[in-house]
Short mmCIF file of C-alpha atoms in Angstrom, two decimals:
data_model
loop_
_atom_site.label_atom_id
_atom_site.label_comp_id
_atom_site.label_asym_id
_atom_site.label_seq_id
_atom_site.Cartn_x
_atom_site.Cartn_y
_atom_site.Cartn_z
CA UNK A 1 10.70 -42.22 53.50
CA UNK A 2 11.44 -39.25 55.93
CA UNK A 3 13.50 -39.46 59.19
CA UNK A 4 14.53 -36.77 61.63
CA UNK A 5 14.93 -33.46 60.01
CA UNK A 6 13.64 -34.49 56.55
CA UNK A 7 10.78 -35.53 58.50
CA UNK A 8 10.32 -32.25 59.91
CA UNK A 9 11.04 -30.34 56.93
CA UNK A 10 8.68 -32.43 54.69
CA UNK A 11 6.07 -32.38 57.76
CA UNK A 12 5.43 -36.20 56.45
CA UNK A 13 6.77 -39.40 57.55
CA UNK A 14 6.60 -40.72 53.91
CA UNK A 15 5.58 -39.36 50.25
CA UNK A 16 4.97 -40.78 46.83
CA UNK A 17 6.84 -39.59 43.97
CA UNK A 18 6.25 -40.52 40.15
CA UNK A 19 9.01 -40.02 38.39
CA UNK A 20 8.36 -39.83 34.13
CA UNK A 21 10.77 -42.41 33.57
CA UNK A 22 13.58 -43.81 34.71
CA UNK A 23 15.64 -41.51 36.77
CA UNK A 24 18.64 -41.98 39.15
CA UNK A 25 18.66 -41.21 42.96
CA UNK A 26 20.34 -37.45 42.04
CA UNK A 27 17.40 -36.56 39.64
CA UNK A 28 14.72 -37.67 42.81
CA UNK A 29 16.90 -35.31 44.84
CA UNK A 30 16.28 -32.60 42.50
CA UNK A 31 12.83 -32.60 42.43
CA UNK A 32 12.79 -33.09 46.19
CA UNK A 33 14.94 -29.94 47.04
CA UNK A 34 12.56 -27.78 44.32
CA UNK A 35 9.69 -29.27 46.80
CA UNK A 36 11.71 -28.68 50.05
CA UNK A 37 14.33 -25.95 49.31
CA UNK A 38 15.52 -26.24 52.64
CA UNK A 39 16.56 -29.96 52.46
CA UNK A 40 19.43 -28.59 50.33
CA UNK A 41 21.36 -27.41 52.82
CA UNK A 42 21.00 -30.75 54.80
CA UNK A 43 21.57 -32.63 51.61
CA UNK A 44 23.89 -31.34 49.41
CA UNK A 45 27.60 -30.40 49.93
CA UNK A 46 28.15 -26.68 48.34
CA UNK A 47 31.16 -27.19 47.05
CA UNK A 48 30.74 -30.04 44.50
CA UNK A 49 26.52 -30.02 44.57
CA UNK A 50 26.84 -34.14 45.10
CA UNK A 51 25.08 -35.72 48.24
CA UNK A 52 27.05 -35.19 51.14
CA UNK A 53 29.19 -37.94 52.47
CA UNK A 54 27.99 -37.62 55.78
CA UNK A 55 24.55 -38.80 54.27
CA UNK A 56 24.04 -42.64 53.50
CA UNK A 57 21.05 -43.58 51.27
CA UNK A 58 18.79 -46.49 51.95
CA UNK A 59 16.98 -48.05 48.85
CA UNK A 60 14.24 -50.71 49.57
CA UNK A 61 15.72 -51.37 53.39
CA UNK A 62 19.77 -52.02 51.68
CA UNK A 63 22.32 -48.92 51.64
CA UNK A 64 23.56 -48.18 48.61
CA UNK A 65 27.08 -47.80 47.91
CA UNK A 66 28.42 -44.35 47.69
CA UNK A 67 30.10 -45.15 44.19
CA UNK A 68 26.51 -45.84 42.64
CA UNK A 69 24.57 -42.99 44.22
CA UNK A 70 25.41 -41.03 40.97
CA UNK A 71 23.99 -43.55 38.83
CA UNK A 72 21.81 -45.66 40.45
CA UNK A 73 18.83 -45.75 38.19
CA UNK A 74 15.11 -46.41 39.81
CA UNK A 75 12.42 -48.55 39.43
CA UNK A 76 9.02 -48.41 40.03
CA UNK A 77 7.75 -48.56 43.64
CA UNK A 78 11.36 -48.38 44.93
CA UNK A 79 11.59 -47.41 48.61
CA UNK A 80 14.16 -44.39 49.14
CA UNK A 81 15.53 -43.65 52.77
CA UNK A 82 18.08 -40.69 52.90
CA UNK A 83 19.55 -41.16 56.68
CA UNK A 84 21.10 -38.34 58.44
CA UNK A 85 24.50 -38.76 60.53
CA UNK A 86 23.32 -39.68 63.59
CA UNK A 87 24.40 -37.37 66.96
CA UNK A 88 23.76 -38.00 70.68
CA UNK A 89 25.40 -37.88 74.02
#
């Protein structure tokens, strides 16, 4: 699922990906920044190449804890949300 400017970089609200087997949430990353080179920047911290902390990760409508984003493996028709830090005034 895409929100904000995933959304707008993706141009799609929501995309089905089949992954060849089981994979963790960094692997899905992966193939979504070869897709979407500029999510990488949004993404990804530069200095270590690991999600940024500032991003929180949704999977089937529960956050995940930062501790298992590494290694958090997928399942079939899991439901992936990466939410942006949210800004206003």
């Amino acid at each position: 699922l895409y929100f904000a400017d995933l959304k707008s970089i993706t141009e799609k609200e929501k995309e089905h990906i089949i992954l060849n087997e089981k994979k963790n949430l960094m692997h899905l990353t992966q193939r979504l920044i070869v897709k979407y080179p500029s999510l990488e920047k949004i993404l990804l911290d530069s200095d270590n190449g690991k999600i940024k902390k500032s991003i929180s990760i949704s999977l089937n409508h529960s956050i995940i804890d930062r501790q298992k984003i590494e290694t958090y493996r997928l399942n079939k028709d899991d439901k992936v949300a990466f939410l942006l830090p949210v800004s206003g005034g």
